[in-house]
Amino acid sequence: MKKIALLLSFVLFVSLVFAGIVPVKTAKNVALNKNHELKGTFQTVSDDVVIVYENSDPVYYVFNLADNSGYIIVSAEDVTNPVLGYSYSNSFNSNNLPVQLNELLNGYKEQIVGTRINKSSQSSEIRSMWIKYGQAPKLFS
C-alpha cells in the first residue's frame, strides 16, 4: 500500500512540475482574479475569448473585460508567468494591433512554444502564481 501511495505521489508531483496546457476555464479564472487584484473590484470578462494557437495547441488567451474597458492576456502554458499582459485603455482587437504589441505577442508565442519543445519544468514561484490566480475567483487582501 505504501508503494502505491508513493507512486501516486510521484506521478502527481511530476504532473505539477512539468509543462502543461492550461484549460480556458483556468485561464479565465486567472484573468478574473488578476483583474480583481489590480482594480479591487470584481468585473466580468467577455465569453468571447481570443485564443492564439500554434498548430492545434493554444499558446495564450485574451479576455476582454465585459464593458470593453480593457483586456488581460493569459498564458496557455503553466511553466510561464500566468499573466502576460493587460491594458485598461481599449478592448483587444487582433485585426488592429499596434506593431509593437504584435511583436511582443509573437515573442511570447515563440517563448511558450520553446518551453514545450524543451520540455521545461515549472518553478515553484510560477506554480504558486498559477495556484493563486487559477482557482475560482476570490477576494484578494
CSV table of N, CA and C in Angstrom, one decimal:
chain,number,residue,atom,x,y,z
A,1,MET,N,0.8,-1.2,0.0
A,1,MET,CA,0.0,0.0,0.0
A,1,MET,C,0.9,1.3,0.0
A,2,LYS,N,2.0,1.2,0.8
A,2,LYS,CA,2.9,2.4,0.8
A,2,LYS,C,3.5,2.6,-0.5
A,3,LYS,N,3.8,1.6,-1.3
A,3,LYS,CA,4.4,1.7,-2.6
A,3,LYS,C,3.4,2.4,-3.5
A,4,ILE,N,2.2,2.0,-3.5
A,4,ILE,CA,1.2,2.6,-4.3
A,4,ILE,C,1.0,4.1,-4.0
A,5,ALA,N,1.0,4.4,-2.7
A,5,ALA,CA,0.8,5.8,-2.3
A,5,ALA,C,2.0,6.6,-2.7
A,6,LEU,N,3.2,6.0,-2.6
A,6,LEU,CA,4.4,6.7,-3.0
A,6,LEU,C,4.4,6.9,-4.6
A,7,LEU,N,4.0,5.9,-5.3
A,7,LEU,CA,4.0,6.0,-6.7
A,7,LEU,C,3.0,7.1,-7.2
A,8,LEU,N,1.8,7.1,-6.5
A,8,LEU,CA,0.8,8.2,-6.9
A,8,LEU,C,1.3,9.6,-6.5
A,9,SER,N,2.0,9.7,-5.4
A,9,SER,CA,2.6,11.0,-5.0
A,9,SER,C,3.6,11.4,-6.1
A,10,PHE,N,4.4,10.5,-6.5
A,10,PHE,CA,5.4,10.8,-7.5
A,10,PHE,C,4.8,11.3,-8.8
A,11,VAL,N,3.7,10.6,-9.3
A,11,VAL,CA,3.0,10.9,-10.5
A,11,VAL,C,2.4,12.3,-10.4
A,12,LEU,N,1.8,12.6,-9.3
A,12,LEU,CA,1.2,13.9,-9.0
A,12,LEU,C,2.3,15.0,-9.1
A,13,PHE,N,3.4,14.7,-8.4
A,13,PHE,CA,4.5,15.7,-8.4
A,13,PHE,C,5.0,16.0,-9.8
A,14,VAL,N,5.2,15.0,-10.6
A,14,VAL,CA,5.7,15.1,-11.9
A,14,VAL,C,4.7,15.9,-12.8
A,15,SER,N,3.4,15.6,-12.6
A,15,SER,CA,2.4,16.3,-13.4
A,15,SER,C,2.4,17.8,-13.1
A,16,LEU,N,2.7,18.1,-11.8
A,16,LEU,CA,2.7,19.5,-11.4
A,16,LEU,C,3.9,20.3,-11.8
A,17,VAL,N,5.0,19.6,-11.9
A,17,VAL,CA,6.3,20.2,-12.2
A,17,VAL,C,6.6,20.4,-13.7
A,18,PHE,N,6.1,19.5,-14.5
A,18,PHE,CA,6.4,19.6,-16.0
A,18,PHE,C,5.2,20.4,-16.7
A,19,ALA,N,5.6,20.9,-17.8
A,19,ALA,CA,4.7,21.7,-18.6
A,19,ALA,C,3.3,21.1,-18.9
A,20,GLY,N,2.3,22.0,-18.9
A,20,GLY,CA,1.0,21.5,-19.3
A,20,GLY,C,0.2,22.7,-19.9
A,21,ILE,N,-0.7,22.3,-20.8
A,21,ILE,CA,-1.6,23.3,-21.4
A,21,ILE,C,-2.7,23.7,-20.4
A,22,VAL,N,-2.9,24.9,-20.3
A,22,VAL,CA,-3.9,25.5,-19.3
A,22,VAL,C,-5.2,25.5,-20.0
A,23,PRO,N,-6.2,24.9,-19.4
A,23,PRO,CA,-7.6,24.9,-19.9
A,23,PRO,C,-8.1,26.4,-19.9
A,24,VAL,N,-9.0,26.7,-20.8
A,24,VAL,CA,-9.6,28.0,-20.9
A,24,VAL,C,-10.3,28.4,-19.7
A,25,LYS,N,-10.9,27.5,-19.0
A,25,LYS,CA,-11.6,27.8,-17.7
A,25,LYS,C,-10.6,28.3,-16.6
A,26,THR,N,-9.5,27.7,-16.5
A,26,THR,CA,-8.5,28.1,-15.6
A,26,THR,C,-7.9,29.5,-16.0
A,27,ALA,N,-7.7,29.6,-17.3
A,27,ALA,CA,-7.2,30.9,-17.8
A,27,ALA,C,-8.2,32.1,-17.5
A,28,LYS,N,-9.5,31.8,-17.6
A,28,LYS,CA,-10.5,32.8,-17.3
A,28,LYS,C,-10.4,33.1,-15.8
A,29,ASN,N,-10.2,32.1,-15.0
A,29,ASN,CA,-10.1,32.4,-13.5
A,29,ASN,C,-8.9,33.3,-13.3
A,30,VAL,N,-7.8,33.0,-14.0
A,30,VAL,CA,-6.6,33.9,-13.8
A,30,VAL,C,-6.9,35.3,-14.2
A,31,ALA,N,-7.6,35.5,-15.3
A,31,ALA,CA,-8.0,36.9,-15.8
A,31,ALA,C,-8.9,37.6,-14.7
A,32,LEU,N,-9.9,36.9,-14.2
A,32,LEU,CA,-10.8,37.4,-13.3
A,32,LEU,C,-10.0,37.8,-12.0
A,33,ASN,N,-9.2,36.9,-11.5
A,33,ASN,CA,-8.5,37.1,-10.2
A,33,ASN,C,-7.5,38.2,-10.3
A,34,LYS,N,-6.7,38.2,-11.4
A,34,LYS,CA,-5.7,39.3,-11.6
A,34,LYS,C,-6.4,40.6,-11.7
A,35,ASN,N,-7.4,40.7,-12.5
A,35,ASN,CA,-8.2,42.0,-12.6
A,35,ASN,C,-8.7,42.4,-11.3
A,36,HIS,N,-9.2,41.5,-10.5
A,36,HIS,CA,-9.7,41.9,-9.2
A,36,HIS,C,-8.6,42.4,-8.3
A,37,GLU,N,-7.4,41.7,-8.4
A,37,GLU,CA,-6.3,42.2,-7.6
A,37,GLU,C,-5.8,43.6,-8.0
A,38,LEU,N,-5.8,43.9,-9.3
A,38,LEU,CA,-5.4,45.1,-9.8
A,38,LEU,C,-6.3,46.3,-9.5
A,39,LYS,N,-7.6,46.0,-9.7
A,39,LYS,CA,-8.6,47.0,-9.6
A,39,LYS,C,-9.4,47.1,-8.3
A,40,GLY,N,-9.4,46.0,-7.6
A,40,GLY,CA,-10.0,46.0,-6.3
A,40,GLY,C,-11.5,45.7,-6.3
A,41,THR,N,-12.0,45.4,-7.5
A,41,THR,CA,-13.4,45.1,-7.7
A,41,THR,C,-13.6,43.9,-8.7
A,42,PHE,N,-14.6,43.2,-8.5
A,42,PHE,CA,-14.9,42.1,-9.5
A,42,PHE,C,-15.5,42.7,-10.7
A,43,GLN,N,-15.0,42.2,-11.8
A,43,GLN,CA,-15.5,42.7,-13.1
A,43,GLN,C,-15.5,41.4,-14.0
A,44,THR,N,-16.6,41.2,-14.7
A,44,THR,CA,-16.6,40.0,-15.6
A,44,THR,C,-15.8,40.2,-16.9
A,45,VAL,N,-15.5,39.1,-17.5
A,45,VAL,CA,-14.8,39.2,-18.8
A,45,VAL,C,-15.8,38.6,-19.8
A,46,SER,N,-15.6,39.0,-21.1
A,46,SER,CA,-16.4,38.5,-22.2
A,46,SER,C,-16.2,37.0,-22.3
A,47,ASP,N,-17.3,36.4,-22.7
A,47,ASP,CA,-17.3,34.9,-23.0
A,47,ASP,C,-16.6,34.7,-24.4
A,48,ASP,N,-16.4,35.7,-25.2
A,48,ASP,CA,-15.8,35.6,-26.5
A,48,ASP,C,-14.3,35.8,-26.3
A,49,VAL,N,-13.6,34.7,-26.0
A,49,VAL,CA,-12.2,34.7,-25.8
A,49,VAL,C,-11.4,34.6,-27.1
A,50,VAL,N,-10.3,35.3,-27.2
A,50,VAL,CA,-9.4,35.2,-28.3
A,50,VAL,C,-8.4,34.1,-27.9
A,51,ILE,N,-8.3,33.1,-28.7
A,51,ILE,CA,-7.3,32.0,-28.5
A,51,ILE,C,-6.3,32.0,-29.6
A,52,VAL,N,-5.0,32.2,-29.3
A,52,VAL,CA,-3.9,32.1,-30.3
A,52,VAL,C,-3.3,30.7,-30.2
A,53,TYR,N,-3.2,30.0,-31.4
A,53,TYR,CA,-2.7,28.7,-31.5
A,53,TYR,C,-1.4,28.6,-32.2
A,54,GLU,N,-0.7,27.5,-31.8
A,54,GLU,CA,0.5,27.1,-32.6
A,54,GLU,C,0.2,25.6,-32.9
A,55,ASN,N,0.0,25.3,-34.2
A,55,ASN,CA,-0.5,24.0,-34.6
A,55,ASN,C,-1.9,23.9,-34.0
A,56,SER,N,-2.2,22.9,-33.2
A,56,SER,CA,-3.5,22.8,-32.7
A,56,SER,C,-3.5,23.1,-31.2
A,57,ASP,N,-2.4,23.6,-30.6
A,57,ASP,CA,-2.3,23.8,-29.2
A,57,ASP,C,-2.5,25.3,-28.9
A,58,PRO,N,-3.3,25.7,-27.9
A,58,PRO,CA,-3.4,27.1,-27.5
A,58,PRO,C,-2.1,27.6,-27.0
A,59,VAL,N,-1.7,28.8,-27.3
A,59,VAL,CA,-0.5,29.5,-26.8
A,59,VAL,C,-0.8,30.5,-25.7
A,60,TYR,N,-1.8,31.3,-26.0
A,60,TYR,CA,-2.3,32.3,-25.0
A,60,TYR,C,-3.7,32.6,-25.3
A,61,TYR,N,-4.4,33.2,-24.2
A,61,TYR,CA,-5.8,33.6,-24.3
A,61,TYR,C,-5.9,35.1,-24.0
A,62,VAL,N,-6.8,35.7,-24.7
A,62,VAL,CA,-7.0,37.1,-24.4
A,62,VAL,C,-8.5,37.3,-24.0
A,63,PHE,N,-8.7,37.8,-22.8
A,63,PHE,CA,-10.0,38.1,-22.3
A,63,PHE,C,-10.3,39.6,-22.3
A,64,ASN,N,-11.3,40.0,-23.1
A,64,ASN,CA,-11.7,41.4,-23.0
A,64,ASN,C,-12.6,41.5,-21.8
A,65,LEU,N,-12.5,42.7,-21.1
A,65,LEU,CA,-13.4,42.9,-20.0
A,65,LEU,C,-14.8,43.1,-20.5
A,66,ALA,N,-15.8,42.8,-19.8
A,66,ALA,CA,-17.2,42.8,-20.3
A,66,ALA,C,-17.6,44.1,-20.8
A,67,ASP,N,-17.1,45.2,-20.2
A,67,ASP,CA,-17.5,46.5,-20.6
A,67,ASP,C,-16.6,47.1,-21.7
A,68,ASN,N,-15.7,46.3,-22.2
A,68,ASN,CA,-14.7,46.7,-23.3
A,68,ASN,C,-13.8,47.8,-22.8
A,69,SER,N,-13.5,47.8,-21.5
A,69,SER,CA,-12.6,48.9,-21.0
A,69,SER,C,-11.2,48.4,-20.9
A,70,GLY,N,-10.9,47.2,-21.4
A,70,GLY,CA,-9.5,46.6,-21.3
A,70,GLY,C,-9.5,45.2,-21.6
A,71,TYR,N,-8.4,44.6,-21.4
A,71,TYR,CA,-8.2,43.1,-21.6
A,71,TYR,C,-7.0,42.6,-20.8
A,72,ILE,N,-7.0,41.3,-20.6
A,72,ILE,CA,-6.0,40.6,-19.9
A,72,ILE,C,-5.5,39.4,-20.8
A,73,ILE,N,-4.2,39.3,-21.0
A,73,ILE,CA,-3.6,38.2,-21.7
A,73,ILE,C,-3.1,37.2,-20.8
A,74,VAL,N,-3.5,35.9,-20.9
A,74,VAL,CA,-3.1,34.8,-20.0
A,74,VAL,C,-2.5,33.7,-20.8
A,75,SER,N,-1.4,33.2,-20.3
A,75,SER,CA,-0.6,32.2,-21.0
A,75,SER,C,-1.4,30.9,-21.0
A,76,ALA,N,-1.3,30.1,-22.0
A,76,ALA,CA,-1.9,28.8,-22.1
A,76,ALA,C,-0.9,27.7,-21.7
A,77,GLU,N,0.2,28.1,-21.1
A,77,GLU,CA,1.3,27.2,-20.7
A,77,GLU,C,1.6,27.4,-19.2
A,78,ASP,N,1.6,26.3,-18.4
A,78,ASP,CA,1.7,26.5,-17.0
A,78,ASP,C,3.2,26.6,-16.5
A,79,VAL,N,4.1,26.6,-17.4
A,79,VAL,CA,5.5,26.8,-16.9
A,79,VAL,C,5.9,28.3,-17.0
A,80,THR,N,5.0,29.1,-17.6
A,80,THR,CA,5.3,30.5,-17.8
A,80,THR,C,4.5,31.3,-16.8
A,81,ASN,N,4.8,32.6,-16.7
A,81,ASN,CA,4.0,33.5,-15.9
A,81,ASN,C,2.6,33.5,-16.3
A,82,PRO,N,1.6,33.4,-15.4
A,82,PRO,CA,0.2,33.3,-15.9
A,82,PRO,C,-0.3,34.5,-16.7
A,83,VAL,N,0.0,35.7,-16.2
A,83,VAL,CA,-0.5,36.9,-16.8
A,83,VAL,C,0.7,37.5,-17.7
A,84,LEU,N,0.4,37.5,-19.0
A,84,LEU,CA,1.5,38.0,-19.9
A,84,LEU,C,1.3,39.5,-20.1
A,85,GLY,N,0.1,40.1,-19.9
A,85,GLY,CA,-0.1,41.5,-20.1
A,85,GLY,C,-1.5,41.9,-19.9
A,86,TYR,N,-1.7,43.2,-19.8
A,86,TYR,CA,-3.1,43.7,-19.6
A,86,TYR,C,-3.1,45.2,-20.0
A,87,SER,N,-4.3,45.6,-20.3
A,87,SER,CA,-4.5,47.1,-20.6
A,87,SER,C,-5.9,47.5,-20.1
A,88,TYR,N,-5.9,48.7,-19.6
A,88,TYR,CA,-7.2,49.3,-19.2
A,88,TYR,C,-7.6,50.4,-20.1
A,89,SER,N,-7.0,50.5,-21.4
A,89,SER,CA,-7.3,51.5,-22.3
A,89,SER,C,-8.4,51.2,-23.3
A,90,ASN,N,-8.2,50.0,-23.9
A,90,ASN,CA,-9.1,49.6,-25.0
A,90,ASN,C,-9.3,48.1,-24.9
A,91,SER,N,-10.3,47.7,-25.7
A,91,SER,CA,-10.5,46.2,-25.8
A,91,SER,C,-9.5,45.7,-26.8
A,92,PHE,N,-9.3,44.4,-26.8
A,92,PHE,CA,-8.3,43.7,-27.7
A,92,PHE,C,-9.0,43.4,-29.0
A,93,ASN,N,-8.4,43.9,-30.1
A,93,ASN,CA,-8.8,43.6,-31.4
A,93,ASN,C,-7.7,43.0,-32.2
A,94,SER,N,-7.6,41.7,-32.5
A,94,SER,CA,-6.5,41.1,-33.1
A,94,SER,C,-6.3,41.6,-34.6
A,95,ASN,N,-7.3,42.2,-35.1
A,95,ASN,CA,-7.2,42.7,-36.5
A,95,ASN,C,-6.6,44.1,-36.6
A,96,ASN,N,-6.4,44.7,-35.4
A,96,ASN,CA,-6.0,46.1,-35.4
A,96,ASN,C,-5.0,46.3,-34.2
A,97,LEU,N,-3.9,45.5,-34.2
A,97,LEU,CA,-2.9,45.6,-33.2
A,97,LEU,C,-1.8,46.6,-33.6
A,98,PRO,N,-1.3,47.4,-32.6
A,98,PRO,CA,-0.1,48.2,-32.9
A,98,PRO,C,1.0,47.2,-33.2
A,99,VAL,N,1.9,47.7,-34.1
A,99,VAL,CA,3.1,46.8,-34.5
A,99,VAL,C,3.9,46.4,-33.3
A,100,GLN,N,4.1,47.2,-32.3
A,100,GLN,CA,4.9,46.9,-31.1
A,100,GLN,C,4.2,45.8,-30.3
A,101,LEU,N,2.9,45.8,-30.1
A,101,LEU,CA,2.2,44.8,-29.4
A,101,LEU,C,2.2,43.5,-30.1
A,102,ASN,N,2.0,43.6,-31.4
A,102,ASN,CA,2.1,42.4,-32.3
A,102,ASN,C,3.5,41.7,-32.1
A,103,GLU,N,4.5,42.5,-32.2
A,103,GLU,CA,5.9,41.9,-32.0
A,103,GLU,C,6.1,41.3,-30.6
A,104,LEU,N,5.6,42.0,-29.6
A,104,LEU,CA,5.6,41.4,-28.2
A,104,LEU,C,4.9,40.1,-28.1
A,105,LEU,N,3.7,40.0,-28.6
A,105,LEU,CA,2.9,38.8,-28.6
A,105,LEU,C,3.6,37.7,-29.4
A,106,ASN,N,4.2,38.0,-30.5
A,106,ASN,CA,4.9,37.0,-31.3
A,106,ASN,C,6.1,36.5,-30.5
A,107,GLY,N,6.8,37.4,-29.7
A,107,GLY,CA,7.9,36.9,-28.9
A,107,GLY,C,7.4,36.0,-27.8
A,108,TYR,N,6.3,36.3,-27.2
A,108,TYR,CA,5.7,35.4,-26.1
A,108,TYR,C,5.4,34.1,-26.8
A,109,LYS,N,4.8,34.1,-27.9
A,109,LYS,CA,4.4,32.9,-28.6
A,109,LYS,C,5.7,32.0,-28.8
A,110,GLU,N,6.7,32.6,-29.3
A,110,GLU,CA,8.0,31.8,-29.5
A,110,GLU,C,8.5,31.3,-28.2
A,111,GLN,N,8.5,32.0,-27.2
A,111,GLN,CA,9.0,31.6,-25.9
A,111,GLN,C,8.1,30.4,-25.3
A,112,ILE,N,6.8,30.5,-25.5
A,112,ILE,CA,5.9,29.5,-25.0
A,112,ILE,C,6.1,28.2,-25.8
A,113,VAL,N,6.2,28.3,-27.1
A,113,VAL,CA,6.4,27.1,-27.9
A,113,VAL,C,7.8,26.5,-27.6
A,114,GLY,N,8.8,27.4,-27.3
A,114,GLY,CA,10.1,26.9,-26.9
A,114,GLY,C,10.1,26.1,-25.6
A,115,THR,N,9.2,26.5,-24.6
A,115,THR,CA,9.1,25.8,-23.4
A,115,THR,C,8.6,24.4,-23.6
A,116,ARG,N,7.7,24.3,-24.6
A,116,ARG,CA,7.1,23.0,-24.9
A,116,ARG,C,8.1,22.1,-25.6
A,117,ILE,N,8.8,22.7,-26.6
A,117,ILE,CA,9.8,21.9,-27.3
A,117,ILE,C,10.9,21.4,-26.4
A,118,ASN,N,11.3,22.2,-25.4
A,118,ASN,CA,12.4,21.9,-24.5
A,118,ASN,C,11.9,21.1,-23.3
A,119,LYS,N,10.6,20.9,-23.2
A,119,LYS,CA,10.0,20.2,-22.0
A,119,LYS,C,10.5,20.9,-20.7
A,120,SER,N,10.3,22.2,-20.7
A,120,SER,CA,10.7,23.0,-19.5
A,120,SER,C,9.9,22.6,-18.3
A,121,SER,N,10.5,22.8,-17.1
A,121,SER,CA,9.7,22.5,-15.9
A,121,SER,C,9.3,23.7,-15.2
A,122,GLN,N,8.3,23.6,-14.4
A,122,GLN,CA,7.7,24.7,-13.7
A,122,GLN,C,8.4,25.0,-12.4
A,123,SER,N,8.8,26.3,-12.2
A,123,SER,CA,9.4,26.7,-11.0
A,123,SER,C,8.4,26.8,-9.9
A,124,SER,N,8.9,26.7,-8.6
A,124,SER,CA,7.9,26.8,-7.5
A,124,SER,C,7.3,28.2,-7.5
A,125,GLU,N,8.0,29.2,-7.9
A,125,GLU,CA,7.4,30.6,-7.9
A,125,GLU,C,6.2,30.6,-8.9
A,126,ILE,N,6.4,30.1,-10.1
A,126,ILE,CA,5.4,30.1,-11.2
A,126,ILE,C,4.2,29.2,-10.7
A,127,ARG,N,4.5,28.1,-10.1
A,127,ARG,CA,3.5,27.2,-9.6
A,127,ARG,C,2.6,27.9,-8.6
A,128,SER,N,3.2,28.7,-7.7
A,128,SER,CA,2.5,29.4,-6.7
A,128,SER,C,1.5,30.4,-7.4
A,129,MET,N,2.0,31.1,-8.4
A,129,MET,CA,1.2,32.1,-9.1
A,129,MET,C,0.0,31.4,-9.8
A,130,TRP,N,0.2,30.2,-10.4
A,130,TRP,CA,-0.9,29.5,-11.0
A,130,TRP,C,-1.9,29.1,-10.0
A,131,ILE,N,-1.4,28.6,-8.9
A,131,ILE,CA,-2.4,28.2,-7.8
A,131,ILE,C,-3.2,29.4,-7.3
A,132,LYS,N,-2.5,30.5,-7.1
A,132,LYS,CA,-3.1,31.7,-6.6
A,132,LYS,C,-4.2,32.2,-7.5
A,133,TYR,N,-3.8,32.4,-8.8
A,133,TYR,CA,-4.8,33.0,-9.7
A,133,TYR,C,-5.7,32.0,-10.4
A,134,GLY,N,-5.3,30.8,-10.5
A,134,GLY,CA,-6.1,29.8,-11.3
A,134,GLY,C,-7.3,29.2,-10.6
A,135,GLN,N,-7.5,29.5,-9.3
A,135,GLN,CA,-8.6,29.0,-8.6
A,135,GLN,C,-9.9,29.8,-8.9
A,136,ALA,N,-11.0,29.3,-8.5
A,136,ALA,CA,-12.3,30.1,-8.6
A,136,ALA,C,-12.1,31.5,-8.1
A,137,PRO,N,-12.7,32.5,-8.8
A,137,PRO,CA,-12.5,33.9,-8.3
A,137,PRO,C,-12.7,34.1,-6.8
A,138,LYS,N,-11.8,34.9,-6.2
A,138,LYS,CA,-11.9,35.1,-4.8
A,138,LYS,C,-11.4,36.5,-4.5
A,139,LEU,N,-11.6,36.9,-3.2
A,139,LEU,CA,-11.2,38.2,-2.8
A,139,LEU,C,-9.7,38.1,-2.4
A,140,PHE,N,-8.9,39.1,-2.9
A,140,PHE,CA,-7.5,39.2,-2.5
A,140,PHE,C,-7.4,40.3,-1.5
A,141,SER,N,-6.5,40.0,-0.5
A,141,SER,CA,-6.3,41.0,0.5
A,141,SER,C,-5.0,41.8,0.2
